[in-house]
Short mmCIF file of C-alpha atoms in Angstrom, two decimals:
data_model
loop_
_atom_site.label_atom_id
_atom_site.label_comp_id
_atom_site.label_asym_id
_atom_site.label_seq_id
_atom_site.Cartn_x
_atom_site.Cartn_y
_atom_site.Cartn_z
CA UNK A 1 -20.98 14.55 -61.75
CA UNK A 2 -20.41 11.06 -60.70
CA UNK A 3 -18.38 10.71 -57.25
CA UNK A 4 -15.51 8.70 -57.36
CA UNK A 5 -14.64 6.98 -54.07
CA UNK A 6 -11.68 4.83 -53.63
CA UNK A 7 -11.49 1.69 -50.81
CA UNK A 8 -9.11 1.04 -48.26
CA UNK A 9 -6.82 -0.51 -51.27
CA UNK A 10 -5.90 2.29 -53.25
CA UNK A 11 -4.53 -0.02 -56.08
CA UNK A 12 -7.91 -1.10 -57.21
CA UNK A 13 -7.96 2.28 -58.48
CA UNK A 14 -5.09 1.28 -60.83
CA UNK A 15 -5.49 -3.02 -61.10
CA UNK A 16 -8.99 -4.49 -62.17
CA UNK A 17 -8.40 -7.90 -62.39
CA UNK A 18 -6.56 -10.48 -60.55
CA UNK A 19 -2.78 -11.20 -61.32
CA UNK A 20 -1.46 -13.58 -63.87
CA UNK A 21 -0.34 -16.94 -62.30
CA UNK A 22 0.67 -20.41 -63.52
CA UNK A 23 -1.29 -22.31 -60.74
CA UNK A 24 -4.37 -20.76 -59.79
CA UNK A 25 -5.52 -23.64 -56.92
CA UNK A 26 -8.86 -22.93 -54.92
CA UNK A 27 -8.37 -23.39 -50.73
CA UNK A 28 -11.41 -25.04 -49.69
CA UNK A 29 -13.26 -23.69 -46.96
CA UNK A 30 -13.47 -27.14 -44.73
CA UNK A 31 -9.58 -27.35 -45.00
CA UNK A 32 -8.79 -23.78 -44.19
CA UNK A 33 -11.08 -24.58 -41.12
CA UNK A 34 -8.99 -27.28 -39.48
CA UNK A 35 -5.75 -24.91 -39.98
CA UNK A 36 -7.44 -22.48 -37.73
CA UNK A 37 -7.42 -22.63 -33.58
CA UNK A 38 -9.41 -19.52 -33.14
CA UNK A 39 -12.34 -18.40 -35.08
CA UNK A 40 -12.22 -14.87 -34.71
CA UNK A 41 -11.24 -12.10 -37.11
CA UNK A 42 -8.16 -11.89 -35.59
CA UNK A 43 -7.24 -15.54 -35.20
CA UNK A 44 -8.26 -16.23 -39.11
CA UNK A 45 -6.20 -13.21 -40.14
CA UNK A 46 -3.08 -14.48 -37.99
CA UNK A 47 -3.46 -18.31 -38.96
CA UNK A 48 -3.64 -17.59 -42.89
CA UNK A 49 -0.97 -15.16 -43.02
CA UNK A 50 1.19 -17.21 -41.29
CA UNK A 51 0.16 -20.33 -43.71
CA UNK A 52 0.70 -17.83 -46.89
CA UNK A 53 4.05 -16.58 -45.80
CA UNK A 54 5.42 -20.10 -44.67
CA UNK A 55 4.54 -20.70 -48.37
CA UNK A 56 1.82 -23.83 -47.45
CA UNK A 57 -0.45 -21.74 -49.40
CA UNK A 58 1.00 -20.45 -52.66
CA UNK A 59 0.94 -17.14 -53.98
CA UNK A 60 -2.12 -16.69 -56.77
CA UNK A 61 -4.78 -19.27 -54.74
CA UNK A 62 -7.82 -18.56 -54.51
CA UNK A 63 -9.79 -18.11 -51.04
CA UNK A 64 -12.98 -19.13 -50.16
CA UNK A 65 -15.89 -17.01 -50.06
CA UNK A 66 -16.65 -15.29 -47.16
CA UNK A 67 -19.88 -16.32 -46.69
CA UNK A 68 -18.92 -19.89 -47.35
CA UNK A 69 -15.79 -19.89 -44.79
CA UNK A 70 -18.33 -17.68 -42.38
CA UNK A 71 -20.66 -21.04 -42.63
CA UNK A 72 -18.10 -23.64 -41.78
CA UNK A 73 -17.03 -21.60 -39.29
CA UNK A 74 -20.28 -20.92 -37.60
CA UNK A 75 -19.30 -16.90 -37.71
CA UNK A 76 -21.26 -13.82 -38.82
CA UNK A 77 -19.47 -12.99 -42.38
CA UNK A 78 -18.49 -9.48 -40.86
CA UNK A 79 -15.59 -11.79 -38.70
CA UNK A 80 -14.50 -12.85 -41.88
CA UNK A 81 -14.49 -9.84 -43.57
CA UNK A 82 -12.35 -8.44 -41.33
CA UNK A 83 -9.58 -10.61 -41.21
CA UNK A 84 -9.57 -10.25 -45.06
CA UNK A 85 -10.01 -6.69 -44.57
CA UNK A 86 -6.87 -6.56 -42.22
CA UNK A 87 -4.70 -8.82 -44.87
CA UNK A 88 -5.32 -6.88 -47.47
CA UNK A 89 -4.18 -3.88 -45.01
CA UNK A 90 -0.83 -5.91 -44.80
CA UNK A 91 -0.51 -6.60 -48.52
CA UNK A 92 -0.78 -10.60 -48.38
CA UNK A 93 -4.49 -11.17 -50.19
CA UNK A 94 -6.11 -8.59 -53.05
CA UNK A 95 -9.33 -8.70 -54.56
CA UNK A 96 -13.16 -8.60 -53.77
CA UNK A 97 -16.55 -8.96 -54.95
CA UNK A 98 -17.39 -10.62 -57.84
CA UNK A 99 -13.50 -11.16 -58.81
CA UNK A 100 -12.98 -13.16 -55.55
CA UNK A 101 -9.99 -13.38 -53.01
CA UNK A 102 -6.44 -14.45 -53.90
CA UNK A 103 -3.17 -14.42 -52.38
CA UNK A 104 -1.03 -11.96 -53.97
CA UNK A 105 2.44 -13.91 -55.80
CA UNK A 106 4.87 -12.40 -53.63
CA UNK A 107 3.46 -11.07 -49.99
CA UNK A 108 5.20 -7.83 -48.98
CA UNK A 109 6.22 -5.72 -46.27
CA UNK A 110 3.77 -3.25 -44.56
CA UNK A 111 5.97 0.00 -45.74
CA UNK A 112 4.64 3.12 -48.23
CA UNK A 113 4.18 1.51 -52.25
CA UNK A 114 3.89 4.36 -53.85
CA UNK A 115 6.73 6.57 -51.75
CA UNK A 116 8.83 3.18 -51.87
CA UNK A 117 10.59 2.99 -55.81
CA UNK A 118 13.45 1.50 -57.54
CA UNK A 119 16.32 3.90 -56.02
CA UNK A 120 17.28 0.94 -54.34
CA UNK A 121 18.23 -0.81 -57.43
CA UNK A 122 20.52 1.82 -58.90
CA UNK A 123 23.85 1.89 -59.70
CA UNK A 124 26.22 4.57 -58.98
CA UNK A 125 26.08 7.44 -61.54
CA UNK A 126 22.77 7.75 -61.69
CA UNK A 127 21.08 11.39 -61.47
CA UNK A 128 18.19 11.17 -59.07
CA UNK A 129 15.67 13.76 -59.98
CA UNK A 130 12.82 12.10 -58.28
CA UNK A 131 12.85 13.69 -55.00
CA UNK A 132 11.58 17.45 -54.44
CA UNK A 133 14.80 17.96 -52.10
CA UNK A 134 16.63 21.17 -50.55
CA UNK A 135 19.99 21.99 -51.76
CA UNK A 136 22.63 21.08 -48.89
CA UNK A 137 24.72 23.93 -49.72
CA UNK A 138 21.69 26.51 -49.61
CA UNK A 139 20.95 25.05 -45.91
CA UNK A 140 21.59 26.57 -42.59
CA UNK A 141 24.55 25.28 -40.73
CA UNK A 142 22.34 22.89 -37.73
CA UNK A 143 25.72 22.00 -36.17
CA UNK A 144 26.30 25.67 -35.55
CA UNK A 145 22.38 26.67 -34.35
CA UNK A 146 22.55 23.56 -31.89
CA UNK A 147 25.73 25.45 -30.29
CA UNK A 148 24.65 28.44 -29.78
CA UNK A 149 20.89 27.32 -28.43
CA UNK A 150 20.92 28.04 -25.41
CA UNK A 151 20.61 24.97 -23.04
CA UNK A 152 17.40 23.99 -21.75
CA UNK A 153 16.78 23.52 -18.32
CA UNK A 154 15.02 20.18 -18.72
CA UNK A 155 17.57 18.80 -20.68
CA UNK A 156 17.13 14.80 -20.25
CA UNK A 157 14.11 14.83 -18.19
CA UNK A 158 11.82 12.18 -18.80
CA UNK A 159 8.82 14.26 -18.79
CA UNK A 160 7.09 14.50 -22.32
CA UNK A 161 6.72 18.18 -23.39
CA UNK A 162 4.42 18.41 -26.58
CA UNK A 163 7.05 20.97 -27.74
CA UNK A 164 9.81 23.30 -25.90
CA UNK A 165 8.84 26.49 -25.08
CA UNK A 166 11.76 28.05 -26.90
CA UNK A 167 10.09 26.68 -30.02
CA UNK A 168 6.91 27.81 -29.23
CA UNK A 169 7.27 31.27 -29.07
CA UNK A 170 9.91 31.23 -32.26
CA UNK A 171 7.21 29.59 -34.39
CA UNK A 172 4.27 31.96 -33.19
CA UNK A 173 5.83 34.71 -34.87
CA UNK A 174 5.52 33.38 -38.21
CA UNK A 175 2.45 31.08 -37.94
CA UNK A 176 -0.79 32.31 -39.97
CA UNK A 177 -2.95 32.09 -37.29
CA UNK A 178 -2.86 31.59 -33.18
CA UNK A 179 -3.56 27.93 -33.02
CA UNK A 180 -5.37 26.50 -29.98
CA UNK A 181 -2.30 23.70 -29.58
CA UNK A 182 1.02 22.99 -30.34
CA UNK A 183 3.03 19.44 -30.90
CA UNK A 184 6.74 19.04 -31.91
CA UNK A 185 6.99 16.06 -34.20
CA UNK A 186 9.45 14.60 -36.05
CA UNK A 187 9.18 15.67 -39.56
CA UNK A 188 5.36 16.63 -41.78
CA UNK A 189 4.56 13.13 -42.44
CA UNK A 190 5.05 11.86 -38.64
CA UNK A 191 2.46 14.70 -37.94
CA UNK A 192 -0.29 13.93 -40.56
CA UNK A 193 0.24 9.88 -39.80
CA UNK A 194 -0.30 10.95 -35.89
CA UNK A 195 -3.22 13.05 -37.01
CA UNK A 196 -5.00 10.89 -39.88
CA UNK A 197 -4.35 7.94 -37.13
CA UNK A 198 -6.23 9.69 -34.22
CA UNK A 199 -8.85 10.64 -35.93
CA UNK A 200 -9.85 7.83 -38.65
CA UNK A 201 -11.70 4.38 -37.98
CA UNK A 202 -11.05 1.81 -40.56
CA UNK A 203 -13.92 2.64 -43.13
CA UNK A 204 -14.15 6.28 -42.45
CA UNK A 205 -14.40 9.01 -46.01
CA UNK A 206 -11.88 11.09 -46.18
CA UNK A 207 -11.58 14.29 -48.78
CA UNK A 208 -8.45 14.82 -50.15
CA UNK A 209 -7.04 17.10 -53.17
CA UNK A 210 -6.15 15.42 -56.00
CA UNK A 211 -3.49 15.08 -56.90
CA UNK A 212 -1.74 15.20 -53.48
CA UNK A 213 1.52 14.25 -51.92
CA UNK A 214 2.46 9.53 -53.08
CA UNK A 215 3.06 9.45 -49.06
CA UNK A 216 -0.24 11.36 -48.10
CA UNK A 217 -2.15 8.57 -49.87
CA UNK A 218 -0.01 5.82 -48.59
CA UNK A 219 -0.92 7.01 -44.76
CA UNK A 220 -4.25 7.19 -46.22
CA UNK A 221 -4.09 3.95 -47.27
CA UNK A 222 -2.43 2.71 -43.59
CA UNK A 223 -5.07 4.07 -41.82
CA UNK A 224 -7.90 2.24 -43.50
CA UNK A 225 -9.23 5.80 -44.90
CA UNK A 226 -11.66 5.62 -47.87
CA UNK A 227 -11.01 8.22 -50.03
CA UNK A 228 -12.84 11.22 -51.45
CA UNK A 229 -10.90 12.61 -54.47
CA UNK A 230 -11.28 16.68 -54.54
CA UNK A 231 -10.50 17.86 -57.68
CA UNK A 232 -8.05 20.78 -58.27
CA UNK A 233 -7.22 23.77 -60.31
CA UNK A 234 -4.38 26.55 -60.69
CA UNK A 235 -6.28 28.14 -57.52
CA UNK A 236 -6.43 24.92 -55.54
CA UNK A 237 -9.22 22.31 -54.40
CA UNK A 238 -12.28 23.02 -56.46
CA UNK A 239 -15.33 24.54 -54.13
CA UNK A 240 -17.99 22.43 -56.08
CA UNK A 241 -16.07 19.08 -55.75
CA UNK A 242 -15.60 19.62 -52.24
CA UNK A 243 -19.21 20.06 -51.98
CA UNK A 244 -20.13 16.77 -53.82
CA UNK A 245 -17.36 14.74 -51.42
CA UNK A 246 -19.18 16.45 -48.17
CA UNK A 247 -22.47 14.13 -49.06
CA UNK A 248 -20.36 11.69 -47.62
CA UNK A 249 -19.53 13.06 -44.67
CA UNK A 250 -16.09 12.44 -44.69
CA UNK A 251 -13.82 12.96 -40.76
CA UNK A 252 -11.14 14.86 -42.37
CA UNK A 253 -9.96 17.09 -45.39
CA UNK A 254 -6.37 17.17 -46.27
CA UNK A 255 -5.17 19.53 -48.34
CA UNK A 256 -1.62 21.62 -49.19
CA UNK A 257 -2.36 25.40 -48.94
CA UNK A 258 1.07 27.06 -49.79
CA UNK A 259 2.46 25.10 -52.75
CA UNK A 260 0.95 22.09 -53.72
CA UNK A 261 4.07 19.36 -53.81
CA UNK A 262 2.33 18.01 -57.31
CA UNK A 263 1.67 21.09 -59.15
CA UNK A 264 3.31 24.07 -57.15
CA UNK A 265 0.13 25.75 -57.22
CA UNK A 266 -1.35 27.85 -54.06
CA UNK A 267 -4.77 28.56 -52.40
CA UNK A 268 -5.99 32.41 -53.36
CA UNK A 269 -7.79 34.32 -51.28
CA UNK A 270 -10.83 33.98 -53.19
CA UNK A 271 -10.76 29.96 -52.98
CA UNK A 272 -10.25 30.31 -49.75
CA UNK A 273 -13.18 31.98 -48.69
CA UNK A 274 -15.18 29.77 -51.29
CA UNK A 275 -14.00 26.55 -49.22
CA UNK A 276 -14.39 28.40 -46.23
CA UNK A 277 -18.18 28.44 -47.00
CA UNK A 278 -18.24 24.76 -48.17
CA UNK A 279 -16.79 23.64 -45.01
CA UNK A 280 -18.77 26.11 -42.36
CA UNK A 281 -21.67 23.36 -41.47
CA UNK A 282 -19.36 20.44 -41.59
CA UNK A 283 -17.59 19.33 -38.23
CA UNK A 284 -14.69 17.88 -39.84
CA UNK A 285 -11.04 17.86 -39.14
CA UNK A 286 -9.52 20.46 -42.09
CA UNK A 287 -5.49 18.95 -42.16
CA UNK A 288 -3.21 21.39 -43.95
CA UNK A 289 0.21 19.88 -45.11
CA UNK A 290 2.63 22.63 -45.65
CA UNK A 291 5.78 21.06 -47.16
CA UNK A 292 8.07 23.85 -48.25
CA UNK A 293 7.57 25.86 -44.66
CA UNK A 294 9.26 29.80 -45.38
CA UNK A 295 10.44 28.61 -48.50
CA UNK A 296 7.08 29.50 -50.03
CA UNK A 297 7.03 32.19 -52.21
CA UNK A 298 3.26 33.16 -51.94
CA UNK A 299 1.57 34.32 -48.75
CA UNK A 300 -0.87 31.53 -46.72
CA UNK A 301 -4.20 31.75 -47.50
CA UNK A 302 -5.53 28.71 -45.97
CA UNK A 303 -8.75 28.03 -43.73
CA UNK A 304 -7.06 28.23 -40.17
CA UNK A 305 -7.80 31.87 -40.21
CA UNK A 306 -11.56 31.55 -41.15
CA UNK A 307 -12.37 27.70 -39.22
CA UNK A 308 -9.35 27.49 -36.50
CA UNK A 309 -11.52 25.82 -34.43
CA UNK A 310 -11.53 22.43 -37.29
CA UNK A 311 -8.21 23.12 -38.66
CA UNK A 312 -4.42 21.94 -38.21
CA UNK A 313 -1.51 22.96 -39.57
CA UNK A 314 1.48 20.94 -40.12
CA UNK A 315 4.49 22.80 -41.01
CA UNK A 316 8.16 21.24 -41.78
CA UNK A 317 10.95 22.65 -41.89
CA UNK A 318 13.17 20.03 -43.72
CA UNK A 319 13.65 21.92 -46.63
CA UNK A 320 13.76 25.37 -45.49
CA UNK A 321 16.33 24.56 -42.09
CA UNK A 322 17.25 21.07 -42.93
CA UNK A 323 16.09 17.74 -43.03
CA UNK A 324 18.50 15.89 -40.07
CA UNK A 325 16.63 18.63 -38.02
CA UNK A 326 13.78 15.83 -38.12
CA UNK A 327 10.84 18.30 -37.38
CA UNK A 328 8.09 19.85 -38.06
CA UNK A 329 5.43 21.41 -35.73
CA UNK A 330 1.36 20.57 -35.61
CA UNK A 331 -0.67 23.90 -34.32
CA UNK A 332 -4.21 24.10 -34.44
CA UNK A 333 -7.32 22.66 -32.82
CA UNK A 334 -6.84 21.57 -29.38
CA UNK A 335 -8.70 18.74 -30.07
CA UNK A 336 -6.71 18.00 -33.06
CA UNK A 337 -3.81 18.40 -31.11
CA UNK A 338 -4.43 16.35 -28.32
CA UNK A 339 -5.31 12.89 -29.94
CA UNK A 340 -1.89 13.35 -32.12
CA UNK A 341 -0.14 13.39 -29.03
CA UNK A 342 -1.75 10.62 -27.29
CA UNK A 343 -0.95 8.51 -30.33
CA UNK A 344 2.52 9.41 -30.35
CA UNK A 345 2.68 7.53 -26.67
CA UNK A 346 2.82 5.00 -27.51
CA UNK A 347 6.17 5.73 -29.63
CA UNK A 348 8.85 8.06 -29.57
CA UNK A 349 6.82 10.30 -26.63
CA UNK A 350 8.42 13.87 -27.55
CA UNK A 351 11.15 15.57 -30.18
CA UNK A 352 14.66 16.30 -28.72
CA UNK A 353 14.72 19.28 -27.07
CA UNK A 354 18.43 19.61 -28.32
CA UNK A 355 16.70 20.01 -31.94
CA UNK A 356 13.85 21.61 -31.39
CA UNK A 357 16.29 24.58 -29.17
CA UNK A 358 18.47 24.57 -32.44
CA UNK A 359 15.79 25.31 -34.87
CA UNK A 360 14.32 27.74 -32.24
CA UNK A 361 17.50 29.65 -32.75
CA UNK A 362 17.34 29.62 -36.55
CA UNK A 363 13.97 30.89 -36.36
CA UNK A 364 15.03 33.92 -34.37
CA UNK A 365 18.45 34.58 -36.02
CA UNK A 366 18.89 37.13 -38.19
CA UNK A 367 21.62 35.81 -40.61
CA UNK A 368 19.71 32.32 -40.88
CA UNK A 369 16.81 34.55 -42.03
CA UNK A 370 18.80 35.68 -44.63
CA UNK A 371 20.09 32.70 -45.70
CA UNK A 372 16.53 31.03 -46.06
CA UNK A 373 15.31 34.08 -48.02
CA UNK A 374 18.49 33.75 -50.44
CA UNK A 375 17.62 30.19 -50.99
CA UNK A 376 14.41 30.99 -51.31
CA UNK A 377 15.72 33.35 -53.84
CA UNK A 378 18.06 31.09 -55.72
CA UNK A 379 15.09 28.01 -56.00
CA UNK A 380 13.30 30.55 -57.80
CA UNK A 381 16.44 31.16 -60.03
CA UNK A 382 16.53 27.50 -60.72
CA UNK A 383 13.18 27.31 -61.73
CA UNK A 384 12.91 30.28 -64.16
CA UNK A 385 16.32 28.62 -65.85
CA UNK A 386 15.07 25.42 -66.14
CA UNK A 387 11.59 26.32 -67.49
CA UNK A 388 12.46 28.20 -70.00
CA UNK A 389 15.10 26.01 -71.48
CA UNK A 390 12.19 23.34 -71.48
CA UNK A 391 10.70 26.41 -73.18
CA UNK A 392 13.12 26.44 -76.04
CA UNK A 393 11.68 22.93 -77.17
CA UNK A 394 7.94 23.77 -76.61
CA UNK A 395 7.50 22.43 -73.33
CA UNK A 396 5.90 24.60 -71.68
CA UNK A 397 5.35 24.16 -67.25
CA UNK A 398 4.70 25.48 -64.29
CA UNK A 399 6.46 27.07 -62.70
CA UNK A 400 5.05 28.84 -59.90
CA UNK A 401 7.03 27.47 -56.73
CA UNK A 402 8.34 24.84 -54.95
CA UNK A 403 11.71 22.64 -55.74
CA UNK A 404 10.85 20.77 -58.97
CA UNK A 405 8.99 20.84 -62.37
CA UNK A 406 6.61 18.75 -63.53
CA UNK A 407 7.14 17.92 -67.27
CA UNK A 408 4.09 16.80 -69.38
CA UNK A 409 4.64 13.99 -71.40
CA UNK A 410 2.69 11.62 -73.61
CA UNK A 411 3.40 8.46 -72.13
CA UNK A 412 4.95 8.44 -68.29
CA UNK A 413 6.32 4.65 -68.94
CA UNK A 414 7.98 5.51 -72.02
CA UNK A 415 9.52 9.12 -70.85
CA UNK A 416 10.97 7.06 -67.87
CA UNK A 417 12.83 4.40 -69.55
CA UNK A 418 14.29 7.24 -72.17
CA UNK A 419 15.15 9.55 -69.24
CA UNK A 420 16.73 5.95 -67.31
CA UNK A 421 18.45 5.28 -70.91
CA UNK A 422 20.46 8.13 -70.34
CA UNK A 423 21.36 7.92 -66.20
CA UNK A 424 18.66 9.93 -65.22
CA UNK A 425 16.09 8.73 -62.15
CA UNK A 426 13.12 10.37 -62.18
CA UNK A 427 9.50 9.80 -61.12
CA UNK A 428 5.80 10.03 -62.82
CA UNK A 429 2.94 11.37 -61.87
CA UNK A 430 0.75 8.53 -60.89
CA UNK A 431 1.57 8.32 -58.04
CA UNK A 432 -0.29 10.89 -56.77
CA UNK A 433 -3.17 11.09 -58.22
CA UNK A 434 -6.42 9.23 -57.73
CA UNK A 435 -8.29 9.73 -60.36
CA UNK A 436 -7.00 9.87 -63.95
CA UNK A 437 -4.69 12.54 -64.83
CA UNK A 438 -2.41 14.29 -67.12
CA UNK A 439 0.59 12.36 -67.82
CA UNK A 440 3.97 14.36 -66.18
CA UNK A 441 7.36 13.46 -64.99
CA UNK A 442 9.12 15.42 -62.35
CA UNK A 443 12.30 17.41 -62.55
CA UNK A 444 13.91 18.02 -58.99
CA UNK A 445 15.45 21.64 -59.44
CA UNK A 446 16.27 21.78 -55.43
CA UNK A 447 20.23 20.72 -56.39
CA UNK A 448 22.09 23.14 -59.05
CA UNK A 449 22.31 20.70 -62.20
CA UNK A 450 25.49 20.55 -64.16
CA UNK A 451 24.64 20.72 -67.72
CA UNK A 452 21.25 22.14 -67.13
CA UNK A 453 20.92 22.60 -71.40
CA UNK A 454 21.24 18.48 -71.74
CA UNK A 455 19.03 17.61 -69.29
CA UNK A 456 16.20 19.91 -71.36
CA UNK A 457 17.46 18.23 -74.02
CA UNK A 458 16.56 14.56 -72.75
CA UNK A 459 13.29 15.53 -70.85
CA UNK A 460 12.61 17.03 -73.99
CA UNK A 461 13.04 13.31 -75.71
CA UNK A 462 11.34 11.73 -73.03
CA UNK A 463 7.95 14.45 -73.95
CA UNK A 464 7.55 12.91 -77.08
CA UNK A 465 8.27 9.17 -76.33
CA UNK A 466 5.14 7.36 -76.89
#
């Protein structure tokens, strides 16, 4: 088996050669020199992206070599490497190797690609059945849990609690495993940025499952990670591609335990155990993303239990208690723990107590318990409904858990535009994958649909578009 290891650009996974432009010019090396005040990595990166966004250079121009801008210079070649490196970190150059270096046509943003899509660019009407998103009306009522929190004594003091004690001792009750540490953060993906950021240097392997989460490989991406594809099955990350992406010696392994957002599959005891023994000689960070929270259907069988010493948890509970809650909550290693706080410093510092109190008191109330178990109840519902009218037309899915389908199709471009042809938004699978995969479409089930049959009908279409 042949290990597949993708660069800090995840897009050269997906684009081989360099983009089509009308004026390909070459920037000479002794010109780019007398544009530049300081010849260090930093002071080349800041001088060229400055010249490429102020348009003097022009999107599709080649750059020079490094080694032949390192000579002019008088530099080492690893100075100039990493100004390139940190450009192509901010989107404004692509390319290496034998291809060269060349300014990308249209410089963009630092922001998530693959998370970012054309939602934007909508017009009213449209169904949006992209997002794997909680039903509003299934939701607990957060205006009504922050009254009756009780009020915290620290209310407004400066200090910077990792998390409120309130919350604390709510979430032990229904965490797999005593954890070492706790943080508050502001939602899953603030938690596995502040952990993938603490704990990877520009360069650094990293396993993940694939597929996995578009903004888990975006942070991926932001961090500099290089990436270790771990392929999966119905029982989760394989044991024996694990093994091969371990020669590496990757700092972390990210994975979803309960509910995979891509596939809605879960990790069985039996894989468990299996990774467990992969992972027993390796001092790695083990980063579990769990998404859905107690919306999960299936019990946890992750690796906290067996390594708790490695692993880290990070729990939201957007879709279970509501996603203006803005939280979610890290436990695990202590180490873990601490360098995801001492990152978050030099940002937003702690959660409101106000909202972590209020989910505290959903946590511990019995009617919200209810209600999350009868929207637990009705996802499921939605689900069965929905897969078996995709059923009646010989699509068959899974189904397992979680708040969408994924639809196999046999050609994601074409199943888009038919589903957009008919007002419906919706999203393919390539985004989360690394290596090749099975071409799919999701199907967001989280909202009740109105005319559930028609919407079969079309995805149905889309299937067979080729």
């Amino acid at each position: 088996m042949e290990l597949n290891v993708t660069g800090r650009n995840f897009r050269e996974v997906y684009v081989n050669s360099a983009p089509e432009t009308t004026s390909r010019e070459q920037v000479s090396a002794a010109w780019l020199c007398e544009q530049l005040s300081e010849a260090s990595a930093g002071g080349i990166a800041s001088t060229l992206s400055r010249l490429i966004r102020s348009g003097v250079i022009g999107g599709g121009s080649q750059l020079p070599t490094v080694r032949a801008l390192a000579a002019r210079l008088g530099v080492s070649p690893a100075t100039v490497s990493a100004a390139w490196n940190t450009l192509r970190k901010q989107r404004v150059i692509e390319g290496s190797g034998r291809q060269g270096t060349w300014v990308l046509n249209k410089p963009s943003r630092l922001a998530p690609a693959r998370y970012e899509n054309i939602r934007q660019f909508w017009q009213s009407g449209v169904l949006d059945l992209t997002l794997a998103a909680p039903d509003p009306a299934l939701l607990p009522d957060a205006v009504h849990a922050m009254q009756q929190a009780e009020q915290d004594p620290e209310l407004n003091f400066y200090e910077r609690p990792r998390i409120a004690a309130r919350l604390q001792r709510a979430a032990e009750a229904s965490w797999p495993w005593e954890p070492q540490s706790w943080l508050a953060v502001n939602g899953g993906y603030e938690g596995l940025l502040l952990l993938l950021s603490s704990c990877v240097v520009p360069g650094d392997y990293v396993a993940v499952a694939d597929p996995s989460a578009p903004r888990i490989l975006d942070i991926l991406e932001h961090v500099g990670a290089r990436v270790l594809p771990v392929a999966t099955d119905t029982s989760g990350p394989r044991p024996d591609s694990l093994e091969l992406a371990l020669r590496m010696q990757p700092v972390a392994f990210v994975y979803e335990p309960s509910v995979s957002s891509c596939t809605g599959d879960s990790v069985d005891a039996e894989r468990r155990d299996q990774l467990a023994s992969a992972l027993r000689e390796s001092k790695l960070l083990i980063i579990e993303d769990d998404g859905l929270g107690e919306l999960a259907s299936v019990p946890y069988c992750g690796l906290g239990t067996i390594l708790p010493d490695q692993t880290v948890h990070v729990r939201s509970y957007s879709k279970s208690h509501g996603p203006d809650l803005r939280l979610a909550i890290v436990g695990g290693s202590a180490d873990a723990v601490a360098r995801a706080w001492g990152i978050r410093q030099f940002g937003a510092g702690w959660t409101s107590r106000l909202l972590q109190n209020a989910l505290a008191w959903m946590l511990e109330d019995p009617q919200t318990k209810n209600q999350v178990a009868e929207a637990k109840q009705q996802y499921g519902e939605r689900r069965k409904t929905m897969s078996g009218l995709l059923a009646q037309y010989g699509i068959e899915v899974s189904s397992k858990d979680g708040l969408c389908l994924w639809v196999p199709v046999i050609s994601e471009q074409q199943a888009l535009l038919v589903l957009a042809s008919h007002g419906i938004g919706a999203l393919g699978g390539a985004g989360s994958a690394i290596r090749s995969h099975s071409p799919m479409v999701r199907m967001s089930i989280g909202r009740e649909l109105e005319r559930p049959e028609r919407i079969a009908e079309l995805y149905s279409m889309a299937a067979r578009a080729s």
